[in-house]
Coordinates of C-alpha atoms and ligand atoms in Angstrom, one line a residue:
M264 CA 43.1 -50.3 160.8
Q265 CA 41.6 -50.3 157.5
A266 CA 42.7 -47.8 155.3
L267 CA 40.8 -48.1 152.1
T268 CA 37.9 -50.0 151.2
A269 CA 37.4 -51.4 147.8
L270 CA 33.9 -52.0 146.5
P271 CA 33.8 -54.4 143.9
P272 CA 33.9 -54.5 140.6
L273 CA 36.6 -51.3 139.8
N274 CA 35.2 -50.1 136.8
E275 CA 37.7 -49.3 134.2
T276 CA 39.0 -46.1 135.2
A277 CA 41.1 -48.1 137.0
G278 CA 43.4 -49.2 134.1
T279 CA 44.0 -45.7 133.2
R280 CA 46.9 -43.8 134.0
I281 CA 45.3 -42.2 136.9
G282 CA 43.7 -44.2 137.7
A283 CA 46.1 -47.1 138.1
E284 CA 48.3 -44.6 139.8
V285 CA 45.3 -43.0 142.5
L286 CA 44.5 -46.5 143.0
R287 CA 48.0 -48.2 143.8
G288 CA 48.5 -44.6 145.9
L289 CA 46.1 -44.4 148.2
S290 CA 45.6 -47.8 148.7
G291 CA 48.2 -48.6 150.5
R292 CA 49.9 -47.2 153.8
P293 CA 52.3 -44.6 153.7
K294 CA 50.6 -42.9 150.8
A295 CA 52.1 -41.5 148.5
L296 CA 51.0 -40.2 144.4
S297 CA 53.3 -39.9 142.0
P298 CA 54.9 -36.3 140.9
W299 CA 53.6 -36.4 137.7
L300 CA 50.1 -35.8 138.9
F301 CA 50.9 -32.3 139.8
Y302 CA 51.4 -31.1 135.8
D303 CA 47.9 -30.8 134.4
D304 CA 47.3 -27.3 132.7
E305 CA 47.3 -25.4 136.0
G306 CA 50.0 -27.0 137.9
S307 CA 52.2 -26.2 135.2
R308 CA 51.4 -22.4 135.5
L309 CA 51.8 -23.1 139.2
F310 CA 54.9 -24.5 138.1
E311 CA 56.4 -21.4 135.8
L312 CA 55.8 -18.9 139.0
I313 CA 57.7 -21.3 141.2
T314 CA 60.3 -20.6 139.3
E315 CA 60.0 -16.7 139.5
L316 CA 59.9 -16.7 143.4
P317 CA 62.3 -15.4 145.5
E318 CA 62.7 -18.3 147.4
Y319 CA 62.8 -20.8 144.8
Y320 CA 66.9 -20.3 143.8
V321 CA 67.0 -23.4 142.0
T322 CA 66.5 -22.5 138.4
R323 CA 67.2 -18.6 138.8
S324 CA 70.7 -20.2 139.6
E325 CA 71.0 -22.7 136.7
R326 CA 70.0 -19.9 134.5
E327 CA 73.2 -17.8 136.0
I328 CA 75.2 -20.7 135.2
F329 CA 74.2 -20.8 131.4
V330 CA 74.5 -16.9 131.2
A331 CA 78.2 -17.0 132.4
H332 CA 79.1 -20.4 130.8
A333 CA 76.8 -21.1 128.0
D334 CA 79.7 -20.5 125.3
E335 CA 82.2 -22.9 127.4
I336 CA 80.2 -25.7 127.6
I337 CA 78.5 -25.7 124.3
S338 CA 82.7 -26.0 122.9
A339 CA 83.3 -28.4 125.8
A340 CA 81.2 -30.7 124.0
G341 CA 84.1 -30.9 121.0
D342 CA 84.4 -31.1 117.5
G343 CA 81.8 -32.3 115.0
H344 CA 78.6 -30.4 114.1
L345 CA 76.3 -30.5 117.1
S346 CA 72.4 -31.2 117.6
L347 CA 71.1 -30.5 121.0
Y348 CA 68.0 -32.8 122.4
E349 CA 66.6 -31.9 125.7
L350 CA 64.6 -34.3 128.0
G351 CA 61.6 -32.9 129.6
A352 CA 61.6 -29.7 127.8
G353 CA 59.0 -27.9 128.8
T354 CA 59.1 -24.4 127.3
A355 CA 62.4 -24.4 127.0
S356 CA 63.4 -20.6 128.7
K357 CA 66.6 -21.4 129.6
T358 CA 67.9 -23.3 126.8
G359 CA 67.6 -20.4 124.5
L360 CA 71.1 -19.2 126.0
L361 CA 72.5 -22.6 125.2
L362 CA 71.5 -22.8 121.2
R363 CA 72.6 -18.8 120.8
A364 CA 76.0 -20.1 122.3
A365 CA 75.7 -23.3 119.5
V366 CA 74.4 -20.9 116.6
R367 CA 78.0 -18.4 117.2
R368 CA 80.0 -21.4 117.3
Q369 CA 78.4 -23.5 114.3
G370 CA 76.0 -20.8 113.0
N371 CA 73.0 -22.8 113.1
V372 CA 71.4 -26.1 115.1
R373 CA 69.0 -28.4 115.7
Y374 CA 67.8 -29.3 118.7
Q375 CA 65.1 -31.6 119.4
A376 CA 62.7 -30.8 122.6
I377 CA 61.1 -34.0 124.2
D378 CA 58.2 -33.3 126.5
I379 CA 54.6 -34.7 127.8
S380 CA 52.9 -31.4 127.2
A381 CA 52.2 -30.5 123.6
S382 CA 51.4 -26.9 124.7
A383 CA 54.1 -26.3 126.2
L384 CA 56.3 -27.9 123.2
E385 CA 54.5 -25.5 120.9
D386 CA 55.3 -22.1 122.6
A387 CA 58.9 -23.3 122.8
K388 CA 58.8 -23.9 119.5
Q389 CA 57.6 -20.8 118.1
S390 CA 59.2 -18.1 120.5
L391 CA 63.1 -19.7 120.4
E392 CA 62.3 -20.6 116.4
G393 CA 61.4 -16.9 115.9
E394 CA 63.9 -15.5 118.3
I395 CA 67.0 -17.4 117.3
P396 CA 67.9 -16.7 113.4
G397 CA 69.8 -20.5 112.7
V398 CA 67.5 -22.6 115.6
S399 CA 65.7 -25.1 113.9
V400 CA 63.4 -27.2 116.7
E401 CA 61.7 -30.4 116.6
A402 CA 58.7 -31.4 118.9
L403 CA 58.4 -34.9 120.5
V404 CA 55.5 -35.2 122.6
V405 CA 56.5 -38.0 124.5
D406 CA 56.9 -39.3 127.6
Y407 CA 60.0 -40.0 128.4
T408 CA 59.8 -41.9 131.8
D409 CA 58.5 -44.4 129.5
G410 CA 61.6 -45.0 128.1
L411 CA 63.3 -43.6 125.0
A412 CA 64.4 -46.3 122.7
N413 CA 61.7 -45.5 120.2
L414 CA 62.3 -41.6 119.7
P415 CA 62.8 -40.7 116.2
L416 CA 66.4 -38.9 116.4
G417 CA 67.0 -39.4 112.9
Q418 CA 70.5 -40.4 111.0
R419 CA 73.5 -38.8 112.0
Q420 CA 75.8 -37.5 109.5
Q421 CA 79.5 -38.0 109.6
D422 CA 80.6 -35.7 111.7
D423 CA 77.3 -35.1 113.9
R424 CA 78.1 -35.3 117.6
R425 CA 74.5 -35.0 120.3
M426 CA 74.3 -33.7 123.5
F427 CA 71.6 -34.5 125.7
L428 CA 70.6 -32.3 127.9
Y429 CA 68.5 -33.0 131.6
I430 CA 68.7 -29.8 133.2
G431 CA 66.7 -28.3 135.7
S432 CA 67.2 -31.2 138.7
S433 CA 64.4 -32.7 137.1
I434 CA 66.9 -36.0 137.7
G435 CA 65.9 -35.1 141.4
N436 CA 62.2 -35.5 141.8
F437 CA 63.4 -39.0 141.2
D438 CA 64.2 -42.0 143.2
M439 CA 68.1 -43.4 142.5
P440 CA 67.5 -46.5 140.4
F441 CA 64.8 -45.0 138.5
A442 CA 67.1 -41.8 137.4
L443 CA 70.0 -44.5 136.9
R444 CA 67.6 -46.1 134.3
I445 CA 66.7 -42.8 132.7
L446 CA 70.6 -42.0 132.3
R447 CA 71.4 -45.4 130.7
D448 CA 68.6 -44.5 128.5
I449 CA 70.0 -41.9 127.4
R450 CA 73.5 -42.8 126.7
H451 CA 72.0 -45.8 124.9
Q452 CA 70.9 -43.1 122.4
L453 CA 74.7 -41.9 122.2
V454 CA 78.0 -42.7 120.5
P455 CA 81.1 -42.6 122.5
G456 CA 82.3 -39.3 122.5
D457 CA 79.2 -37.9 123.0
T458 CA 77.8 -35.7 125.8
L459 CA 75.1 -35.7 128.9
L460 CA 75.0 -31.6 130.5
L461 CA 73.1 -33.0 133.9
G462 CA 72.1 -30.2 136.1
A463 CA 71.5 -31.3 139.8
D464 CA 70.9 -28.9 142.7
L465 CA 73.2 -29.6 145.8
V466 CA 73.3 -30.0 148.8
K467 CA 72.7 -26.7 150.8
E468 CA 71.9 -25.6 154.2
R469 CA 68.4 -27.0 155.4
Q470 CA 66.3 -23.7 156.0
I471 CA 67.0 -22.1 152.7
L472 CA 65.6 -25.5 151.2
L473 CA 62.7 -25.3 153.1
Q474 CA 62.4 -22.1 152.2
A475 CA 62.5 -22.6 148.7
Y476 CA 59.7 -25.6 149.0
D477 CA 57.3 -24.3 151.1
D478 CA 57.3 -20.3 150.6
P479 CA 55.4 -18.0 152.2
S480 CA 53.3 -16.9 149.5
G481 CA 51.8 -20.2 149.5
V482 CA 52.1 -21.0 145.5
T483 CA 53.8 -24.4 146.5
A484 CA 51.1 -25.1 149.0
A485 CA 48.6 -25.0 146.2
F486 CA 51.1 -26.0 143.5
N487 CA 51.0 -29.0 146.0
K488 CA 47.1 -29.1 146.9
N489 CA 46.0 -29.0 142.5
V490 CA 46.6 -33.0 143.2
L491 CA 43.9 -33.3 144.3
V492 CA 41.9 -30.4 142.9
R493 CA 43.5 -32.7 139.2
I494 CA 42.5 -35.8 140.9
N495 CA 38.3 -34.2 142.2
R496 CA 37.6 -33.5 138.1
E497 CA 38.9 -36.6 136.0
L498 CA 38.3 -39.1 139.2
G499 CA 35.1 -37.3 140.6
S500 CA 36.3 -37.4 143.9
N501 CA 35.4 -35.4 147.2
F502 CA 38.7 -33.9 148.3
N503 CA 38.6 -30.6 149.9
P504 CA 41.9 -28.8 149.9
Q505 CA 41.4 -26.5 152.9
L506 CA 41.8 -30.2 155.0
F507 CA 44.8 -30.6 154.4
R508 CA 47.8 -28.3 155.4
H509 CA 51.0 -28.4 152.3
R510 CA 54.5 -29.9 154.3
A511 CA 57.8 -29.4 153.1
R512 CA 60.0 -31.7 155.0
W513 CA 64.2 -31.7 155.4
N514 CA 64.6 -35.7 154.9
E515 CA 68.3 -35.8 156.0
E516 CA 69.0 -39.5 156.0
C517 CA 68.0 -39.5 152.3
S518 CA 69.4 -36.4 151.3
R519 CA 65.9 -35.0 150.1
I520 CA 63.3 -32.7 150.3
E521 CA 59.8 -34.2 150.7
M522 CA 56.2 -32.9 150.1
H523 CA 53.3 -33.8 151.8
L524 CA 49.5 -33.2 152.1
E525 CA 48.3 -33.9 155.5
S526 CA 44.8 -34.2 156.9
L527 CA 43.8 -32.0 159.3
I528 CA 41.1 -34.1 160.2
T529 CA 40.2 -37.8 160.3
Q530 CA 38.5 -38.3 157.0
I531 CA 36.8 -40.9 154.5
V532 CA 37.1 -39.4 150.9
F533 CA 35.3 -41.6 147.9
V534 CA 36.9 -41.8 144.8
P535 CA 33.4 -42.5 142.2
A536 CA 35.6 -43.5 138.9
L537 CA 37.4 -46.0 140.9
D538 CA 34.5 -46.9 143.3
I539 CA 36.9 -46.6 146.7
Q540 CA 36.7 -44.5 149.6
V541 CA 40.2 -43.5 151.1
R542 CA 40.1 -43.0 155.0
L543 CA 42.6 -40.4 156.1
G544 CA 43.5 -40.3 159.9
R545 CA 44.3 -36.6 161.8
A546 CA 48.2 -35.6 161.2
E547 CA 48.4 -38.9 158.7
T548 CA 49.9 -37.5 155.4
I549 CA 49.7 -38.2 151.1
H550 CA 53.8 -38.0 150.1
T551 CA 53.7 -36.4 146.7
E552 CA 57.1 -35.2 145.9
N553 CA 60.9 -36.1 146.9
S554 CA 63.7 -33.4 145.6
Y555 CA 66.8 -35.2 145.8
K556 CA 70.0 -32.7 146.4
F557 CA 73.5 -34.1 145.2
T558 CA 76.6 -34.1 145.9
D559 CA 79.2 -34.4 143.0
E560 CA 80.4 -37.8 144.4
Q561 CA 76.8 -39.0 144.0
I562 CA 76.2 -37.6 140.6
G563 CA 79.6 -38.7 139.5
G564 CA 78.9 -42.3 141.0
L565 CA 75.1 -42.2 139.3
L566 CA 77.1 -41.1 136.0
A567 CA 79.7 -43.7 135.9
R568 CA 76.9 -46.6 136.8
A569 CA 75.1 -45.3 133.3
G570 CA 78.7 -45.3 131.0
F571 CA 79.5 -41.6 131.4
E572 CA 82.8 -39.9 132.9
V573 CA 82.0 -36.2 134.5
E574 CA 84.6 -33.6 132.3
Q575 CA 83.6 -30.9 133.4
R576 CA 81.6 -29.0 136.2
W577 CA 80.2 -25.3 137.1
T578 CA 78.3 -23.6 139.7
D579 CA 76.3 -20.7 140.3
R580 CA 78.6 -18.1 142.6
R581 CA 76.8 -19.1 145.5
G582 CA 78.0 -23.0 144.9
W583 CA 73.7 -23.9 145.3
F584 CA 73.8 -26.1 141.8
G585 CA 76.1 -27.8 139.9
E586 CA 75.4 -28.4 135.7
Y587 CA 77.8 -31.6 134.7
L588 CA 79.7 -32.2 131.3
A589 CA 79.8 -35.9 130.5
R590 CA 80.7 -38.0 127.8
A591 CA 80.3 -40.7 127.0
V592 CA 82.5 -44.2 127.5
Ligands
AVI824 C1 60.8 -30.0 138.8 N1 61.3 -30.3 139.7 C2 63.0 -30.4 139.8 C3 61.3 -29.1 140.8 C4 62.0 -29.1 142.2 O1 62.7 -28.4 142.3 O2 62.2 -30.7 142.8 C5 59.8 -29.3 141.3 C6 59.0 -28.5 142.1 N2 57.8 -28.8 143.4 C7 57.8 -27.9 143.9 N3 58.2 -26.8 143.7 C8 59.3 -27.5 143.1

């Protein structure tokens, strides 16, 4: 059966980031799209709503750790004047707890917030500098998945200590080779003795995981389907989101939650900007996200392979989320 019919010639949309991704992801079988496609303005708004859902424990559990342990985390970084750098900072809503602790310890702190969204960083800068005297925020609009080699991190002073933050279990949305690449990229920005604070969601009961990624109010379903709305808007396609069902699955073998969009009928969708037709069978899915769940051993192993040693680890009261302080060796 032919999954896709390409009508040559493809116009230059195929060379854009979204065009290339949709062409790649919907041409083969199984169909899959990369999760960065979620985060247009509407997707970012829906993700903020997800973080407030009662079933989505991830953000709340990590915040609980920072509320209880921010001072310990900051002092574990060691001697020297600490500067913080955050990958995928977004609106940095939890980071304020760490920045406050850094100001308590050393009077002021420099914070570089790195994210692909200029508007999220602008909000972060305004609120953090407005609310925490002693914090100076530098926003860097960068897609960190392209590598960190060209980041303008500034000159180190003699007693400077860098701490990178990679929190929120963002690491869980990448497969292991790519996660390792990101950790190695971070390691290259550090000298021995600097630290990385890595937040990772931990393996837990299947039912808790499934509810967190398939909430009864349907916010996660809307977040997942928004990817089709985005492709319609940017590539002119005629996906009907109502003809897809949101699916969350626990893949035990790979230790990950998978999100899929399942086609309710056999259908053909036209993507004019790419000049292609996408054929979907009934019950065929588009795999839109992986969210890996970790054990301490897995995190320790990944960090060791990237040139770090785990020094301390904190969890929330339920032991659902882990925060790892890793030293560059
Ligand atoms: C951003 N990331 C850590 C979220 C997660 O839990 O994997 C994205 C998300 N997808 C569905 N709900 C939340």
